[in-house]
XYZ file of C-alpha atoms in Angstrom:
711
model
C 36.534 25.582 58.671
C 37.127 27.832 61.668
C 39.940 30.402 62.118
C 42.359 29.702 64.979
C 45.745 31.165 66.045
C 48.539 28.600 65.975
C 52.131 29.194 67.173
C 54.675 28.113 64.579
C 58.441 27.991 64.625
C 60.042 29.705 61.636
C 63.666 30.091 60.626
C 64.579 33.770 60.184
C 67.942 34.876 58.747
C 69.942 36.811 61.391
C 73.144 38.777 60.965
C 75.627 38.479 63.847
C 79.052 40.072 64.168
C 82.057 37.968 65.017
C 85.354 39.506 66.136
C 88.355 38.373 64.089
C 92.017 39.175 64.545
C 93.824 40.291 61.375
C 97.370 41.387 60.651
C 98.562 44.352 58.610
C 101.929 45.946 57.917
C 102.575 49.361 59.447
C 105.422 51.688 58.580
C 107.552 52.679 61.611
C 110.101 55.472 61.401
C 113.292 55.309 63.492
C 116.097 57.767 64.054
C 119.465 56.005 63.638
C 122.418 57.947 65.009
C 125.842 58.092 63.347
C 128.913 60.184 64.114
C 130.519 62.411 61.470
C 133.844 64.201 61.722
C 133.847 67.787 60.511
C 136.518 70.451 60.223
C 136.001 73.994 61.425
C 138.135 77.091 61.083
C 138.124 79.470 64.025
C 139.962 82.651 64.869
C 142.070 83.053 68.017
C 143.256 86.422 69.272
C 146.933 86.126 70.314
C 147.930 88.942 72.726
C 151.120 90.940 71.977
C 152.629 93.587 74.242
C 153.731 96.877 72.624
C 155.131 100.169 73.969
C 154.267 103.733 72.935
C 155.212 107.234 74.089
C 152.302 109.221 75.479
C 152.058 112.933 76.266
C 149.698 113.920 79.085
C 148.760 117.093 80.907
C 149.380 117.596 84.625
C 147.682 120.196 86.783
C 150.432 121.781 88.954
C 149.446 123.904 91.945
C 151.279 127.308 92.139
C 150.940 129.144 95.520
C 150.531 132.965 95.716
C 149.491 135.549 98.351
C 146.695 138.079 98.165
C 145.535 140.944 100.409
C 141.934 140.473 101.527
C 139.632 142.862 103.391
C 137.164 141.375 105.868
C 134.623 142.747 108.331
C 134.737 142.025 112.086
C 132.017 142.674 114.657
C 133.833 144.218 117.681
C 131.894 144.323 120.978
C 131.844 147.768 122.763
C 130.664 147.975 126.372
C 129.254 151.291 127.708
C 127.619 152.318 130.982
C 123.949 153.263 130.560
C 121.837 154.865 133.237
C 118.699 152.826 134.032
C 115.731 153.756 136.219
C 114.035 151.083 138.256
C 111.407 150.973 140.970
C 112.038 149.523 144.381
C 109.444 148.584 146.921
C 110.684 150.322 150.131
C 109.122 149.071 153.355
C 108.408 151.436 156.229
C 107.248 150.727 159.749
C 104.950 152.428 162.190
C 105.908 152.701 165.807
C 105.227 149.308 167.345
C 107.823 147.981 169.674
C 108.659 144.359 168.985
C 111.619 142.246 169.878
C 112.836 139.893 167.200
C 115.911 137.995 166.196
C 117.653 138.795 162.937
C 120.249 136.902 161.039
C 122.764 139.667 160.282
C 125.021 138.862 157.326
C 128.665 139.780 157.400
C 131.424 139.147 154.878
C 134.774 137.460 155.366
C 137.589 137.074 152.853
C 138.407 133.394 152.418
C 141.284 132.041 150.359
C 139.924 129.639 147.679
C 141.938 127.360 145.430
C 140.618 126.671 141.927
C 141.882 124.861 138.836
C 142.310 126.478 135.386
C 142.860 124.695 132.075
C 145.640 126.630 130.278
C 145.941 125.822 126.525
C 149.419 124.900 125.234
C 150.056 124.574 121.488
C 152.722 122.146 120.234
C 153.902 121.341 116.741
C 154.260 117.607 116.088
C 155.577 115.631 113.154
C 153.395 112.770 111.848
C 154.464 109.921 109.624
C 151.720 108.480 107.405
C 151.589 105.811 104.702
C 150.393 106.475 101.122
C 149.425 103.750 98.624
C 151.111 104.618 95.296
C 149.583 102.673 92.356
C 151.735 101.035 89.687
C 151.126 98.463 86.898
C 152.805 95.067 86.414
C 152.559 92.465 83.634
C 151.810 89.068 85.260
C 151.722 85.752 83.440
C 148.524 83.922 84.458
C 147.668 80.263 84.048
C 143.983 79.445 83.507
C 142.030 76.264 82.893
C 139.719 75.678 79.888
C 137.127 72.920 79.585
C 137.370 71.439 76.018
C 134.335 69.281 74.930
C 135.011 65.772 73.487
C 132.197 63.918 71.642
C 131.860 60.155 72.446
C 129.214 57.453 71.979
C 128.108 54.482 74.084
C 125.702 51.595 73.763
C 122.698 51.910 76.026
C 119.970 49.401 76.810
C 116.514 50.728 77.554
C 113.139 49.189 78.214
C 109.936 49.951 76.320
C 106.419 49.294 77.547
C 104.530 47.575 74.685
C 100.741 47.769 75.191
C 98.366 44.861 74.479
C 94.693 44.212 75.281
C 93.125 41.268 77.124
C 89.441 40.519 77.702
C 88.898 39.772 81.393
C 85.643 38.626 82.873
C 84.867 40.912 85.770
C 82.367 40.463 88.564
C 80.959 43.687 89.922
C 78.408 44.556 92.540
C 75.431 46.856 91.916
C 73.505 48.560 94.675
C 69.799 48.373 93.711
C 67.671 50.883 95.687
C 64.554 49.533 97.425
C 62.141 52.116 98.853
C 59.869 51.327 101.793
C 57.779 53.381 104.217
C 58.634 53.509 107.928
C 56.746 55.027 110.838
C 58.909 57.354 112.936
C 58.175 58.835 116.350
C 59.698 62.228 117.104
C 59.475 64.827 119.854
C 58.614 68.513 119.423
C 59.287 71.324 121.904
C 55.997 73.304 122.137
C 56.494 76.804 123.650
C 54.099 78.297 126.264
C 54.234 81.404 128.491
C 53.893 81.619 132.301
C 53.789 84.731 134.518
C 56.071 84.666 137.583
C 56.434 87.104 140.501
C 60.036 88.339 140.770
C 61.696 90.181 143.683
C 64.534 92.589 142.839
C 66.700 95.163 144.676
C 66.968 98.893 143.828
C 69.760 101.273 144.937
C 68.065 104.559 146.072
C 70.493 107.544 146.247
C 70.610 109.678 149.498
C 72.476 113.032 149.449
C 74.254 114.567 152.537
C 76.208 117.830 152.984
C 79.506 117.689 154.971
C 82.088 120.292 156.066
C 85.806 119.697 155.355
C 88.882 121.525 156.719
C 91.884 121.655 154.402
C 95.313 123.357 154.369
C 96.420 125.720 151.562
C 100.002 126.853 150.920
C 99.781 130.641 150.280
C 102.744 131.899 148.233
C 104.668 135.095 149.066
C 107.849 136.635 147.599
C 111.121 137.640 149.253
C 114.090 139.459 147.679
C 117.508 137.827 148.264
C 120.887 139.164 147.134
C 122.810 136.480 145.199
C 126.387 136.249 143.941
C 126.932 134.447 140.632
C 129.791 133.747 138.216
C 129.622 134.641 134.502
C 131.887 133.222 131.785
C 132.737 136.086 129.402
C 133.813 134.907 125.911
C 137.083 136.283 124.449
C 137.851 135.641 120.750
C 141.417 135.337 119.350
C 142.805 134.726 115.845
C 144.979 131.570 115.699
C 146.876 130.330 112.607
C 146.064 126.703 111.771
C 147.661 124.358 109.211
C 145.374 121.865 107.413
C 145.776 119.274 104.661
C 143.725 119.370 101.426
C 143.343 116.527 98.930
C 143.500 118.276 95.520
C 141.985 116.130 92.733
C 143.438 115.953 89.236
C 142.447 113.853 86.195
C 144.657 111.690 83.985
C 143.713 109.981 80.714
C 144.689 106.271 80.911
C 144.539 103.894 77.965
C 142.446 100.792 78.728
C 142.069 97.586 76.720
C 138.732 95.787 76.770
C 137.279 92.748 75.002
C 134.133 92.844 72.857
C 132.187 89.778 71.704
C 131.001 90.401 68.128
C 128.109 88.123 67.008
C 128.474 86.331 63.639
C 125.315 84.725 62.202
C 125.498 81.706 59.844
C 122.587 80.147 57.975
C 122.613 76.335 57.833
C 120.332 73.860 56.058
C 119.058 70.605 57.596
C 116.400 68.027 56.849
C 113.536 66.933 59.059
C 111.170 64.017 58.604
C 107.519 64.941 57.999
C 104.796 62.292 58.163
C 101.389 62.772 56.583
C 98.329 60.568 56.029
C 97.302 60.019 52.366
C 93.778 58.652 51.621
C 93.732 55.414 49.515
C 90.413 54.135 48.073
C 89.941 50.375 47.527
C 86.898 48.304 46.479
C 85.419 45.854 49.001
C 82.814 43.137 48.350
C 79.772 43.487 50.657
C 76.801 41.123 50.818
C 73.399 42.655 51.668
C 70.088 40.981 52.375
C 67.349 42.797 50.395
C 64.648 40.166 51.034
C 61.155 40.698 52.485
C 57.940 39.040 53.557
C 55.548 37.591 50.872
C 52.084 35.972 51.056
C 51.985 32.370 49.749
C 48.809 30.307 49.209
C 48.607 26.851 50.821
C 45.795 24.381 49.891
C 43.712 23.437 52.956
C 40.437 21.721 51.489
C 38.380 20.737 48.247
C 36.726 22.807 45.462
C 33.433 22.681 43.577
C 32.578 23.836 40.102
C 29.675 25.209 38.137
C 29.161 26.476 34.684
C 31.316 29.524 35.251
C 34.436 27.837 36.740
C 35.898 26.375 39.905
C 35.411 28.197 43.276
C 36.786 27.631 46.696
C 34.148 26.143 48.943
C 33.884 26.599 52.664
C 31.678 25.230 55.311
C 31.158 28.462 57.176
C 33.098 31.411 58.728
C 31.728 30.960 62.194
C 29.828 34.258 61.972
C 26.567 35.404 60.344
C 28.153 38.614 59.150
C 29.482 38.659 55.609
C 32.992 37.203 56.062
C 33.521 39.348 59.133
C 35.185 36.604 61.088
C 37.429 35.530 58.237
C 38.718 38.895 57.176
C 39.547 40.026 60.702
C 41.462 36.901 61.613
C 43.075 35.870 58.335
C 44.523 39.183 57.381
C 43.968 41.484 54.429
C 46.183 39.589 52.040
C 43.949 36.468 51.541
C 40.369 36.367 50.097
C 37.523 34.984 52.110
C 37.453 31.192 52.228
C 34.184 30.787 54.092
C 32.059 30.179 51.021
C 29.318 32.508 52.179
C 28.696 33.917 48.740
C 28.406 37.462 49.871
C 29.495 40.254 47.594
C 31.314 41.865 50.517
C 34.003 39.169 50.419
C 35.059 40.009 46.916
C 33.327 37.140 45.140
C 35.448 34.394 46.545
C 32.575 31.937 47.090
C 30.397 32.424 44.003
C 26.602 32.476 43.898
C 24.486 29.657 42.420
C 21.360 31.789 41.934
C 21.890 32.147 38.193
C 19.208 30.655 35.990
C 19.904 27.203 34.620
C 22.860 26.582 36.972
C 23.104 23.498 39.080
C 24.494 23.252 42.584
C 28.027 21.862 43.056
C 28.336 18.352 44.075
C 31.233 18.750 46.619
C 33.531 21.443 48.337
C 37.206 21.587 47.337
C 39.992 22.072 50.061
C 40.353 25.706 51.322
C 43.395 27.856 50.423
C 45.416 29.350 53.361
C 47.727 32.376 52.964
C 50.711 33.057 55.236
C 53.600 35.531 55.325
C 56.913 33.925 54.503
C 60.317 35.729 54.643
C 62.055 35.336 51.299
C 65.798 36.196 51.491
C 67.453 38.077 48.625
C 71.256 38.221 49.018
C 72.862 40.888 46.794
C 76.629 41.246 46.425
C 78.001 44.765 45.769
C 81.400 46.424 45.335
C 81.681 49.238 47.880
C 84.559 51.808 47.869
C 86.489 51.858 51.178
C 88.835 54.745 52.018
C 91.845 54.031 54.255
C 94.714 56.294 55.242
C 98.354 55.364 54.706
C 101.183 57.220 56.405
C 103.905 58.519 54.086
C 107.255 59.958 55.226
C 109.324 62.520 53.349
C 112.438 64.595 54.040
C 111.720 68.341 54.070
C 114.654 70.793 54.075
C 114.653 73.777 56.447
C 117.122 76.504 57.312
C 118.182 77.723 60.755
C 120.514 80.424 61.994
C 123.539 79.691 64.179
C 125.064 82.622 66.042
C 128.703 82.416 67.083
C 130.705 85.096 68.839
C 134.144 86.438 67.829
C 136.300 88.073 70.479
C 137.857 91.450 69.575
C 140.147 93.577 71.725
C 139.647 97.347 71.524
C 141.357 100.296 73.225
C 139.778 103.347 74.860
C 140.993 106.310 76.934
C 139.543 106.357 80.430
C 139.754 109.408 82.701
C 141.212 108.463 86.110
C 140.834 110.876 88.994
C 143.726 111.007 91.472
C 144.430 113.192 94.470
C 147.598 114.837 95.807
C 148.021 116.188 99.288
C 148.661 119.950 99.900
C 149.237 121.707 103.229
C 147.557 125.116 103.675
C 147.154 127.641 106.510
C 144.070 129.464 107.726
C 143.166 131.832 110.554
C 140.719 130.283 112.995
C 138.729 132.168 115.614
C 139.354 130.568 119.031
C 136.938 131.533 121.757
C 138.126 131.464 125.370
C 136.107 132.171 128.455
C 137.001 134.347 131.478
C 135.125 134.027 134.768
C 133.611 137.223 136.340
C 131.782 137.403 139.674
C 128.615 139.547 139.751
C 125.829 140.267 142.253
C 122.072 140.364 141.676
C 118.880 140.578 143.661
C 116.670 137.534 143.177
C 113.041 137.188 144.142
C 112.488 133.924 146.009
C 109.021 132.394 146.018
C 108.031 130.955 149.407
C 104.780 129.589 150.865
C 103.086 129.570 154.308
C 100.284 127.132 155.241
C 96.705 128.379 155.963
C 93.690 126.373 157.102
C 90.388 126.843 155.254
C 86.902 125.287 155.352
C 84.616 124.071 152.518
C 81.341 122.194 152.168
C 80.902 119.196 149.855
C 78.055 116.859 148.964
C 78.258 113.094 149.605
C 75.834 110.711 147.864
C 75.178 107.326 149.469
C 72.901 104.526 148.247
C 70.176 102.743 150.278
C 69.010 99.294 149.140
C 65.193 98.738 148.726
C 63.411 95.463 147.793
C 60.589 95.629 145.195
C 58.299 93.113 143.355
C 57.287 92.800 139.660
C 55.400 90.379 137.357
C 57.687 88.797 134.697
C 56.464 86.646 131.715
C 58.636 83.525 131.377
C 58.833 81.554 128.129
C 58.863 77.772 128.696
C 58.587 74.669 126.498
C 57.130 71.190 126.933
C 57.894 68.038 124.942
C 55.184 66.423 122.760
C 55.518 63.069 120.983
C 54.286 62.918 117.354
C 54.317 60.310 114.549
C 55.154 60.649 110.857
C 55.615 58.390 107.839
C 59.022 58.665 106.223
C 60.261 56.908 103.062
C 63.325 54.746 103.733
C 65.526 53.675 100.850
C 67.700 50.625 101.371
C 70.235 49.302 98.943
C 70.133 45.652 97.873
C 73.393 44.234 96.598
C 73.361 42.302 93.280
C 76.344 40.607 91.737
C 76.696 40.858 87.931
C 79.302 39.780 85.425
C 80.764 41.655 82.466
C 83.665 41.273 80.079
C 86.081 44.187 80.290
C 88.984 44.838 77.879
C 92.059 45.425 80.061
C 95.000 47.374 78.688
C 98.243 45.714 79.779
C 101.875 46.280 78.936
C 104.910 44.073 78.718
C 108.499 45.234 78.985
C 110.851 44.814 76.023
C 114.575 45.507 76.186
C 116.094 47.406 73.242
C 119.530 48.837 72.468
C 120.487 52.245 71.075
C 123.645 54.262 70.555
C 123.695 57.444 72.612
C 126.150 60.294 71.974
C 127.527 62.090 75.033
C 130.010 64.853 75.592
C 132.866 64.796 78.091
C 134.925 67.796 79.091
C 138.747 67.634 79.007
C 140.677 70.101 81.121
C 143.491 72.073 79.397
C 145.802 74.598 81.025
C 146.676 77.729 79.050
C 148.801 80.810 79.761
C 148.070 84.507 79.194
C 149.659 87.806 80.197
C 147.466 90.014 82.363
C 148.004 93.622 83.398
C 147.653 93.810 87.202
C 147.141 97.063 89.063
C 149.171 97.029 92.293
C 150.010 99.509 95.015
C 153.229 100.060 97.002
C 153.299 101.815 100.297
C 155.405 104.956 100.814
C 155.956 106.694 104.122
C 155.655 110.501 104.174
C 155.977 113.132 106.916
C 153.793 116.129 107.771
C 153.610 118.632 110.643
C 150.442 119.511 112.542
C 149.542 121.618 115.558
C 148.187 119.930 118.695
C 146.544 121.997 121.392
C 146.684 120.438 124.826
C 145.472 121.797 128.102
C 147.733 122.068 131.164
C 146.100 122.175 134.538
C 147.235 125.043 136.822
C 146.172 125.618 140.395
C 145.500 129.244 141.372
C 144.342 131.049 144.489
C 141.802 133.821 144.864
C 140.087 135.616 147.703
C 136.390 134.906 147.736
C 133.964 136.911 149.889
C 131.908 134.494 151.958
C 128.697 135.718 153.492
C 127.954 134.461 156.987
C 125.220 135.330 159.442
C 125.032 135.984 163.158
C 121.916 136.229 165.237
C 121.145 139.613 166.884
C 118.211 140.602 169.029
C 116.638 143.907 168.036
C 113.582 145.927 168.792
C 111.182 147.346 166.259
C 107.828 148.985 166.086
C 105.567 147.126 163.706
C 101.906 147.907 164.078
C 101.540 147.491 160.266
C 104.029 146.486 157.665
C 103.684 148.638 154.515
C 105.665 149.349 151.386
C 106.020 152.317 149.076
C 107.422 152.482 145.562
C 110.592 154.557 145.004
C 112.284 155.299 141.708
C 116.057 154.873 141.740
C 118.836 155.093 139.198
C 121.674 152.676 138.483
C 124.372 152.251 135.847
C 123.945 149.101 133.727
C 126.668 147.823 131.388
C 125.376 147.596 127.771
C 127.285 145.791 125.022
C 126.901 146.890 121.383
C 128.596 145.545 118.286
C 130.750 147.884 116.114
C 131.705 146.911 112.599
C 135.409 147.254 111.708
C 137.191 146.551 108.442
C 140.522 144.781 108.703
C 143.082 143.508 106.204
C 144.822 140.120 106.118
C 147.116 138.237 103.802
C 145.571 135.056 102.381
C 147.574 132.216 100.821
C 145.934 130.988 97.602
C 146.793 128.367 95.002
C 146.142 128.401 91.261
C 146.352 125.371 88.962
C 148.664 125.510 85.905
C 148.748 122.922 83.122
C 152.087 121.282 82.243
C 152.838 118.676 79.576
C 154.792 115.559 80.455
C 155.871 112.389 78.596
C 155.759 108.730 79.680
C 156.193 105.245 78.219
C 152.956 103.169 78.227
C 152.760 99.403 77.654
C 149.588 98.081 75.995
C 148.407 94.727 74.683
C 147.210 94.174 71.087
C 145.334 91.028 70.051
C 146.567 89.643 66.689
C 143.975 87.304 65.071
C 145.178 83.851 63.956
C 143.138 81.337 61.946
C 143.255 77.745 63.208
C 141.550 74.504 62.200
C 140.012 71.911 64.499
C 138.129 68.676 63.966
C 134.977 67.916 65.917
C 132.454 65.084 65.926
C 128.795 65.676 65.067
C 126.020 63.180 65.726
C 123.673 62.947 62.707
C 120.367 61.102 62.869
C 119.199 59.208 59.732
C 115.518 58.423 59.351
C 114.909 54.695 58.594
C 111.442 53.372 57.749
C 110.602 49.725 58.602
C 107.510 47.618 57.973
C 106.229 46.213 61.273
C 103.345 43.724 61.485
C 100.391 44.993 63.495
C 97.480 42.983 64.843
C 94.021 44.556 64.963
C 90.462 43.348 65.618
C 87.636 43.483 63.017
C 83.914 42.705 63.451
C 82.844 40.444 60.505
C 79.085 39.951 59.776
C 77.925 36.274 59.765
C 74.542 35.195 58.303
C 72.763 32.571 60.480
C 69.189 31.206 60.705
C 67.336 31.861 63.921
C 64.211 30.169 65.225
C 61.330 32.596 65.864
C 57.956 31.811 67.413
C 55.186 33.298 65.175
C 51.421 33.236 65.686
C 49.549 32.276 62.466
C 45.798 32.275 61.798
C 44.821 28.891 60.292
C 41.532 27.284 59.162
C 40.816 24.268 61.394
C 38.197 21.769 60.052
C 35.192 21.373 62.402
C 32.280 18.905 61.897
C 28.789 20.525 62.156
C 25.420 18.701 61.775
C 23.352 20.317 59.008
C 19.795 19.030 58.023
C 19.472 18.043 54.420
C 16.141 18.406 52.477
C 15.312 16.917 49.198
C 14.625 19.344 46.386
C 13.781 19.059 42.745
C 14.650 21.963 40.612
C 14.525 24.357 43.498
C 17.439 26.722 44.101
C 19.248 26.378 47.361
C 20.438 29.354 49.320
C 23.093 28.308 51.805
C 22.912 29.941 55.184
C 25.731 31.440 56.988
C 24.724 29.843 60.309
C 22.935 31.136 63.381
C 24.296 34.313 64.957
C 23.279 33.085 68.421
C 24.368 29.481 68.683
C 26.345 28.997 65.452
C 23.988 26.181 64.164
C 22.586 25.668 60.719
C 19.522 27.641 59.724
C 16.307 25.918 58.680
C 15.388 26.063 55.067
C 11.746 26.490 53.892
C 10.516 25.924 50.419
C 7.551 27.471 48.674
C 6.234 27.159 45.225
C 7.385 29.474 42.572
C 4.819 31.691 40.934
C 3.486 30.572 37.594
C 4.936 32.440 34.720
C 3.532 32.050 31.254
C 6.805 32.374 29.549
C 8.523 29.389 31.127
C 8.159 27.284 34.245
C 10.627 28.121 36.966
C 11.984 26.102 39.853
C 10.751 26.882 43.357
C 12.911 29.326 45.366
C 14.106 28.465 48.906
C 13.451 31.321 51.336
C 15.759 32.136 54.132
C 14.605 33.132 57.562
C 12.875 29.881 58.453
C 14.715 29.811 61.773
C 17.562 27.905 63.379
C 17.142 24.169 63.839
C 18.755 24.361 67.263
C 17.372 27.458 68.956
C 14.461 28.344 66.607
C 15.592 31.902 65.907
């Protein structure tokens, strides 16, 4: 028997999962609307007009006169003697004829215009807005809400899932190597001869003639006009707005918040765990070694042993144990103690050799299933709905009318008088000597430097950086994408439209016209008269004699070898104005305010609260729970048998020629075969030694050599 691997087909239990669609009931909560009619009491403030007598204070202006002392700065002009120096020219005897413009004066009549002020008193009529109060009935519009309901159809997107087979394309990268030729700019340096131009400066000195205006001073007598201010006291009337304050009663509306606590119910959903028992089947089986009869058996005095015709190796069961596995004993029949005593030795005294070999026993691993059914707890969550009360605050506002006293500032017009300083100007003609600056041209000479530039050509060596192109080669990896088409099943989420109906509450506004009495502040115009002074200017034409200076040309003779001047000190009278302080007395009109009490009738509005009742509609939502069937997918395990290709080591019977020798009572030692060619070993016999105790059978010695190869 020789060991050999054989491929067998075995049935192996396999668990696969199959998707099943199941249905369960799910609780769905809806809000169902209904309309309730409720009554509400509210308070309305009804305005009522009442009259009361009111005493108020008035500030009355009382005029009075008062003597007042004031200080005035009075100008005083005096003649003061002043010394001044005059540059007096004198001449040496040099006869010279010259022409002189001799001035002479003529009286010329001149007409001029004067603005003469004229004061007139005019009467002015002006309009004053006098405020007064009227009660006006006003119509206003109020939007009153009305609760209504209507049926409304709406569409709902219901999701569902479909499995769609989808073909998609995959880009598989494929990398290859490609030879690429590229160019490189290699820099190198060359030296060039360059010609350039240089601007060389050249300096020259030149002479320039230029003209200068030399200033000199001459004294000229000049006539000028001065406006001398003259101040006068003029009485002027002016109007003053005198403020006074009155306390006026004012009604205003205040919104007072009122907070109410109400109780309502809301629906709260929560998930409650529920534990149920589920039957689960498990496979607790495994692989076992089973013995299969493959040949005969032989027996001796000790029992029956499995006989083999050889392992195919000279080593003690080395070929069997390595190929059969560790679970089966050696079936080679070699008789070695290393195999665990599977073959049995026939060397015992008095034992006889077996007549024939029984069939060999083969062991193989077989999967033995063991299906165990268990009860397993499964926890699922169920949604429960309950009504939970809660409180909330509602703030409403109540209108209240209150009264307060408001100070109102008004003004009344008063006419007063004041003394105003009016400054007038009088023209005076005066004479003065003025120095006049004149210039005469003179020619002068100066030297200046002029720089010019001369162009020169020069040469220099310049390094120039250049580049040349070189062609090189490199290996670059190129990745291309190869398109592959694959198929997969994709769950697609789709929706379908369902039309449903619901009742929707809505509010419409109804317009109502109401009437109320409103206090309106109005003004009426009154015409009043006042007097004011207007100063106008009247143009008058006057005549005056004005000295006009003229000149005539005369020829004279003078001696002027040298023109010189000498300083002389002279005296003149100069008018000097100083200010003298004087105290004067005037009568001033003043006004003092006196308080007087007066009485008037005042109309005011009082709001009287009235309690009314109204009915309004409220939309209340009831929570309704329904059981709705729901479809879901479950993966169910299915036990099936699957064919598996398994390699098994089996003992294959092989016929081998073995020489047979006749023997009497000799013991036979079976050989394990040749280690070189696998043939049977030769057996030699020799006589057993003579023992006095008892004759023994001859013993067969091993090692006689192989019958095929002689080893």
